[in-house]
PDB file of C-alpha atoms in Angstrom:
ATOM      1  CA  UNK A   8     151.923 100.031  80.029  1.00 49.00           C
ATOM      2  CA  UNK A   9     149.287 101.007  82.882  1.00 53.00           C
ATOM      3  CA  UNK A  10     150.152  97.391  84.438  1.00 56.00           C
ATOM      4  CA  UNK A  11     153.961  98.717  85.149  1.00 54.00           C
ATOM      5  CA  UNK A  12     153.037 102.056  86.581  1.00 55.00           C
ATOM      6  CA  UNK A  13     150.226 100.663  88.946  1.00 53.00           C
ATOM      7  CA  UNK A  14     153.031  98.000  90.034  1.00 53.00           C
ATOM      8  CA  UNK A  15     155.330 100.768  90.580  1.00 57.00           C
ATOM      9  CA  UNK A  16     153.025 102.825  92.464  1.00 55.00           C
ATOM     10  CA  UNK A  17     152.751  99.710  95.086  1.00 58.00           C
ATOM     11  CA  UNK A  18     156.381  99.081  94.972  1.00 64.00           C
ATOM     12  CA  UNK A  19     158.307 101.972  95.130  1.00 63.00           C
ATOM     13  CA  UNK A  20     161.646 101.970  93.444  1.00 69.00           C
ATOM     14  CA  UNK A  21     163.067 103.856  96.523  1.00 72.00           C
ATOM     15  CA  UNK A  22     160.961 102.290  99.092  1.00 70.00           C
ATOM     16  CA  UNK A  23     163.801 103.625 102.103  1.00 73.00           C
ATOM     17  CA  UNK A  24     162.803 107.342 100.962  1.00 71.00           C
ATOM     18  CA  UNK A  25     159.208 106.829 101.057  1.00 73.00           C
ATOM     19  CA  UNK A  26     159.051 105.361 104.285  1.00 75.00           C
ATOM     20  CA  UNK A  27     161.329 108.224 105.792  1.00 76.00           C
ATOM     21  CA  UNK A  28     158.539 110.754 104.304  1.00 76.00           C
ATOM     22  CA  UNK A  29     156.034 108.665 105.563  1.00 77.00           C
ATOM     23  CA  UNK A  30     157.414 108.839 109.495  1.00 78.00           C
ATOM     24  CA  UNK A  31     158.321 112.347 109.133  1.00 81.00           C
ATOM     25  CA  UNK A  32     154.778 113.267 108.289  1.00 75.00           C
ATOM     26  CA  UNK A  33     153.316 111.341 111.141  1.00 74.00           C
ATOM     27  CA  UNK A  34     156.237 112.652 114.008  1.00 73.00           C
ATOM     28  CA  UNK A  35     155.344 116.283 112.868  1.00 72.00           C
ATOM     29  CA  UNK A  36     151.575 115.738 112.799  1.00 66.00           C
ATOM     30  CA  UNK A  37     152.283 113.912 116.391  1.00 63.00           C
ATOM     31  CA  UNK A  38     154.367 116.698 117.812  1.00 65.00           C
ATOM     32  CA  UNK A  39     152.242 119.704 116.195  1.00 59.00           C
ATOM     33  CA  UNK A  40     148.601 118.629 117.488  1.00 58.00           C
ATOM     34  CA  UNK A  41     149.562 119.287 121.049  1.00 60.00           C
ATOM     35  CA  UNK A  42     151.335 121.968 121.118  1.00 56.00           C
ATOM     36  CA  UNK A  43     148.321 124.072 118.655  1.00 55.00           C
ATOM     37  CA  UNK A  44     145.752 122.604 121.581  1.00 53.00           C
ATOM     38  CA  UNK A  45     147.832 124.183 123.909  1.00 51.00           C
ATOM     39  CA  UNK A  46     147.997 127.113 121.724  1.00 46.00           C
ATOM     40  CA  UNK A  47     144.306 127.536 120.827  1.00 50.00           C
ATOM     41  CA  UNK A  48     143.317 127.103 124.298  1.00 46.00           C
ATOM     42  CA  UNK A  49     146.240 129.821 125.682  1.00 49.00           C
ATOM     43  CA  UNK A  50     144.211 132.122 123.020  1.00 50.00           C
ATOM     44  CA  UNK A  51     140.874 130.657 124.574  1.00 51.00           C
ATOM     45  CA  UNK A  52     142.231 131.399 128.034  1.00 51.00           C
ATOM     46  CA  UNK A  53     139.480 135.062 127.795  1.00 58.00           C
ATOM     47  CA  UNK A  54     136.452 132.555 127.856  1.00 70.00           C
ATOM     48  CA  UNK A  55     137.337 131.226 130.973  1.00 83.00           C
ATOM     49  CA  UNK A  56     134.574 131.933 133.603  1.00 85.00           C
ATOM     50  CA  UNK A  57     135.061 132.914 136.771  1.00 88.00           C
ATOM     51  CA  UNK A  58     132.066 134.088 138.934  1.00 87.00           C
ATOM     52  CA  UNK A  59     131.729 134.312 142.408  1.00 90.00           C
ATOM     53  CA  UNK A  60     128.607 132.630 144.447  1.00 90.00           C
ATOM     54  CA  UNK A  61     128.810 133.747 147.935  1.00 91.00           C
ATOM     55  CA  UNK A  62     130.624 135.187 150.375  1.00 93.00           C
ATOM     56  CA  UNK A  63     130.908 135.352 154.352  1.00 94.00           C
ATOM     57  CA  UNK A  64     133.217 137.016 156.244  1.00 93.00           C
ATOM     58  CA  UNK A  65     135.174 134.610 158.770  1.00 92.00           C
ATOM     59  CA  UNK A  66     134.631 134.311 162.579  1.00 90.00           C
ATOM     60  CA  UNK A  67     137.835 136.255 163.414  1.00 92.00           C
ATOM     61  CA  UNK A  68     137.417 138.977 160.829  1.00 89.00           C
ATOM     62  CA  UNK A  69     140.317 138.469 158.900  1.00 92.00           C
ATOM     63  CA  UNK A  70     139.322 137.137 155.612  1.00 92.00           C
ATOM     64  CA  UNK A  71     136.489 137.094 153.079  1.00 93.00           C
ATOM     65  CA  UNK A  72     135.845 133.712 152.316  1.00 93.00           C
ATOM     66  CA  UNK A  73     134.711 133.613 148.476  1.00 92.00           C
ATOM     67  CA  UNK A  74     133.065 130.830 147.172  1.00 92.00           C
ATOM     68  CA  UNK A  75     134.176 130.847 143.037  1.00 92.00           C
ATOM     69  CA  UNK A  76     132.468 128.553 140.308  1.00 91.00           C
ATOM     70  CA  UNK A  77     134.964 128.584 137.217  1.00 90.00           C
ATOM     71  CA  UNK A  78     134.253 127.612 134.115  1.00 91.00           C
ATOM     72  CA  UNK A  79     137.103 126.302 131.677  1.00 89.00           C
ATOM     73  CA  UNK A  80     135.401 126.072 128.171  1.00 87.00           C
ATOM     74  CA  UNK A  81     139.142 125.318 126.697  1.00 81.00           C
ATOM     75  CA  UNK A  82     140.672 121.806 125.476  1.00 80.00           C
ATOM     76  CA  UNK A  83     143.524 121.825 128.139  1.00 83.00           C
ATOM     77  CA  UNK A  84     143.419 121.772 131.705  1.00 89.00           C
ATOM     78  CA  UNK A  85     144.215 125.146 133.599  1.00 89.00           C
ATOM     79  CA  UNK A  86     145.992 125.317 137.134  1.00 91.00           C
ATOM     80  CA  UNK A  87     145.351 128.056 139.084  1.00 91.00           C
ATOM     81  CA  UNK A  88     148.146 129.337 141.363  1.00 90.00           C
ATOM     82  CA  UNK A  89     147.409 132.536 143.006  1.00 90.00           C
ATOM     83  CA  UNK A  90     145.234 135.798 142.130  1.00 90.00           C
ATOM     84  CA  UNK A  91     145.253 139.395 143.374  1.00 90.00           C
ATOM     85  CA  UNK A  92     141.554 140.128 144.097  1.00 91.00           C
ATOM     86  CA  UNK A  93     139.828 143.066 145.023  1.00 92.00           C
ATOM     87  CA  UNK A  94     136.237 142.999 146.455  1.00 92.00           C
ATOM     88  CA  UNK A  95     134.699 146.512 147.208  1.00 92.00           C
ATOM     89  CA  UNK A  96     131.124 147.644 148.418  1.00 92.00           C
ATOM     90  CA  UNK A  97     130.460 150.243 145.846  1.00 90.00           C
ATOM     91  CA  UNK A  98     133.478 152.792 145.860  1.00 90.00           C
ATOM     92  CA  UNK A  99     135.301 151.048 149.200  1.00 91.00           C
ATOM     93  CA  UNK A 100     137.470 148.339 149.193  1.00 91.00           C
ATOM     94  CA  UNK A 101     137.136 145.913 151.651  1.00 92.00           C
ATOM     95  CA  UNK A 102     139.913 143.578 151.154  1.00 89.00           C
ATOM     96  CA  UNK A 103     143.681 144.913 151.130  1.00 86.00           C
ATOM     97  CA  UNK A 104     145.127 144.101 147.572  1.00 81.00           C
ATOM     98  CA  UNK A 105     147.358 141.194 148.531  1.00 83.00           C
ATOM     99  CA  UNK A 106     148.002 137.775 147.091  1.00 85.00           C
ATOM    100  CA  UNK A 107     145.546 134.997 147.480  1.00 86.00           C
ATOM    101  CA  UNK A 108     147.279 131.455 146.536  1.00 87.00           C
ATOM    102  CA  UNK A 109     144.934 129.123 145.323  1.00 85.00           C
ATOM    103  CA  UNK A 110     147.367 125.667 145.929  1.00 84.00           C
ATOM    104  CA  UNK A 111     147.207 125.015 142.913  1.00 86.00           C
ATOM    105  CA  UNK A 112     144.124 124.301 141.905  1.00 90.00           C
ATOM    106  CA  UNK A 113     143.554 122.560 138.221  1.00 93.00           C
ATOM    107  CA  UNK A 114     140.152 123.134 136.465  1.00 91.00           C
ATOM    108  CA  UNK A 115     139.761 120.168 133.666  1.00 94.00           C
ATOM    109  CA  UNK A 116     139.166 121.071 130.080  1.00 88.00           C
ATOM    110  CA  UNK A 117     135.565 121.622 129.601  1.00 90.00           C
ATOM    111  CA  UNK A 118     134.866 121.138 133.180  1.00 93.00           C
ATOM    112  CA  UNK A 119     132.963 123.625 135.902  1.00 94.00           C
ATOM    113  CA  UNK A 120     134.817 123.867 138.909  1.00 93.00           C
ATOM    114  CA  UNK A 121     134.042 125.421 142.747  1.00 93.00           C
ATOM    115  CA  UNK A 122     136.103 126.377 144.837  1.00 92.00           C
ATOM    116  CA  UNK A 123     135.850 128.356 148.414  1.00 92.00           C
ATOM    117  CA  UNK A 124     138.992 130.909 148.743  1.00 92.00           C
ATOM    118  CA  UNK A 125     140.132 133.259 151.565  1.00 92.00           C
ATOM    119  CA  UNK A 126     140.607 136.736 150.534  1.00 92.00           C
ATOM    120  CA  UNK A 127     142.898 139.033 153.360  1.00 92.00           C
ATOM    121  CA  UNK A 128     140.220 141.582 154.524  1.00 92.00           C
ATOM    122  CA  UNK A 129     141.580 145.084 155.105  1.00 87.00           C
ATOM    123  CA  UNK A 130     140.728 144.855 159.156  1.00 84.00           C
ATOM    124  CA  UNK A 131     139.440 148.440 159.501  1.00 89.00           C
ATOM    125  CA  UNK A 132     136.623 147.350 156.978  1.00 89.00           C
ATOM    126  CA  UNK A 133     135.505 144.112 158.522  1.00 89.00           C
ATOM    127  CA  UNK A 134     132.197 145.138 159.835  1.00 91.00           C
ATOM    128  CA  UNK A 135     131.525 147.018 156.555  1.00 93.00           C
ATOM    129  CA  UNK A 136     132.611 143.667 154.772  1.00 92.00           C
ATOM    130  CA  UNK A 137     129.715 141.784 156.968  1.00 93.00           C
ATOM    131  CA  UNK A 138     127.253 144.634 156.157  1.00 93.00           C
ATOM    132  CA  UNK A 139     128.269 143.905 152.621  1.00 93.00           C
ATOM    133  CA  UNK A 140     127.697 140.195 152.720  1.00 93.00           C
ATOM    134  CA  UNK A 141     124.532 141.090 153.821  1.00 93.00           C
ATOM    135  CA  UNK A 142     122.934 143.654 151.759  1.00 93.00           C
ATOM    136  CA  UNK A 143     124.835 141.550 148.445  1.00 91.00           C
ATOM    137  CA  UNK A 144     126.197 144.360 147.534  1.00 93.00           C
ATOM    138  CA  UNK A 145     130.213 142.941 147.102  1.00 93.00           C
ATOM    139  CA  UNK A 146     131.329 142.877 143.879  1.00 92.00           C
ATOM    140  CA  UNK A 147     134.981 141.304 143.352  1.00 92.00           C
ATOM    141  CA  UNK A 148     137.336 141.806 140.300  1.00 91.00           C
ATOM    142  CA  UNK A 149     141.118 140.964 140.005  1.00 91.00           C
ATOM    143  CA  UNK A 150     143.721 139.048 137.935  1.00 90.00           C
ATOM    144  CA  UNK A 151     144.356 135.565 138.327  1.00 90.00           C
ATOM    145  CA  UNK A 152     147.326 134.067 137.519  1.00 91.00           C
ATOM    146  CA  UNK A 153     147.438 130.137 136.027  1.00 89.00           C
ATOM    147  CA  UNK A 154     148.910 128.228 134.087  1.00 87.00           C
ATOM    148  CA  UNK A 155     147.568 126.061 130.399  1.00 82.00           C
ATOM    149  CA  UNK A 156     150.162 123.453 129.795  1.00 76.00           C
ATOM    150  CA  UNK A 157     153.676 125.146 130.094  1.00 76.00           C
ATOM    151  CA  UNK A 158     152.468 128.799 129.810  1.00 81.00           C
ATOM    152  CA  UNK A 159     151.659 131.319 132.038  1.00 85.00           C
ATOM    153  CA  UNK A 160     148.251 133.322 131.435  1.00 84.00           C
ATOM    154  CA  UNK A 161     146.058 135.932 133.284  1.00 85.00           C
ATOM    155  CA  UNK A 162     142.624 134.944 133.865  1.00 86.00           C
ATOM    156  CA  UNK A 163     140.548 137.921 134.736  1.00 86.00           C
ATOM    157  CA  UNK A 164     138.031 138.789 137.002  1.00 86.00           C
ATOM    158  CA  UNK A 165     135.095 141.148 136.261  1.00 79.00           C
ATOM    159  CA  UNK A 166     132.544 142.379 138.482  1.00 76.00           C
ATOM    160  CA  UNK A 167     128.983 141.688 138.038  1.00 67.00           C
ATOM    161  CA  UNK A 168     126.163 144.518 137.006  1.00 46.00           C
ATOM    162  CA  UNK A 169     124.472 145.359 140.580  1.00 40.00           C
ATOM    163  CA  UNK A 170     126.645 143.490 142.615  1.00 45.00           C
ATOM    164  CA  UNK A 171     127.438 139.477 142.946  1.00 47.00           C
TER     165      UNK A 171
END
């Protein structure tokens, strides 16, 4: 009696339906284990680093060129498009609030990036901006936008205790 069921077990009387189970299971497992990485790191997108290393205001005053190291602790790459940063000496901000592209810049997963960025300087704070440099005294915070896989996420920007 055990002899027919183990023979039954290997030879399914409907082997058609069992193999249809069997591919189902492994296109769903195949299609689902992307899109949850992409998921999880979306939800992970908060750890990303971003901290800036130095600064130096450019020969014809215009722009605040920001060195950035960012870290991307997540499982997918991230591609950074553009950002609206703010970098301020204490209460004053020196830059004027517009859009910085970053031409699309992709950070692997797991990876430490740097990357040297222009920011628009407002121009009646330029020589307070090279004071700033400096003394170390600029701090920069902002949004920037990117993108993990196919969706769009904010990475923010938080200014450092004391400064840089």
């Amino acid at each position: 009696m055990s002899n027919s069921r183990t023979r039954s077990a290997l030879r399914p009387k409907q082997p058609l339906l069992v193999g249809a189970v069997v591919v189902t299971a492994l296109v769903t497992a195949w299609l689902f284990v992307p899109t949850m990485q992409g998921h999880l790191a979306t939800m992970n997108s908060g750890s990303v680093d971003v901290t800036a290393t130095e600064y130096a205001v450019t020969d014809d005053d215009e722009h605040l060129s920001t060195t950035l190291q960012i870290h991307n602790p997540t499982g997918r790459d991230i591609v950074f498009a553009s950002s609206i940063l703010h970098a301020h000496d204490g209460d004053v901000q020196l830059t004027d609030g517009t859009t910085t592209s970053f031409d699309e810049i992709r950070i692997p997963a797991g990876k430490t990036v740097e990357t040297t960025i222009d920011i628009d300087l407002d121009t009646e704070r330029a020589s307070q901006a090279k004071t700033a440099v400096q003394s170390e005294s600029v701090t920069l915070s902002g949004t920037i936008r990117a993108e993990i896989g196919d969706k769009d996420v904010s990475i923010p920007v938080r200014p450092e205790e004391g400064g840089r």
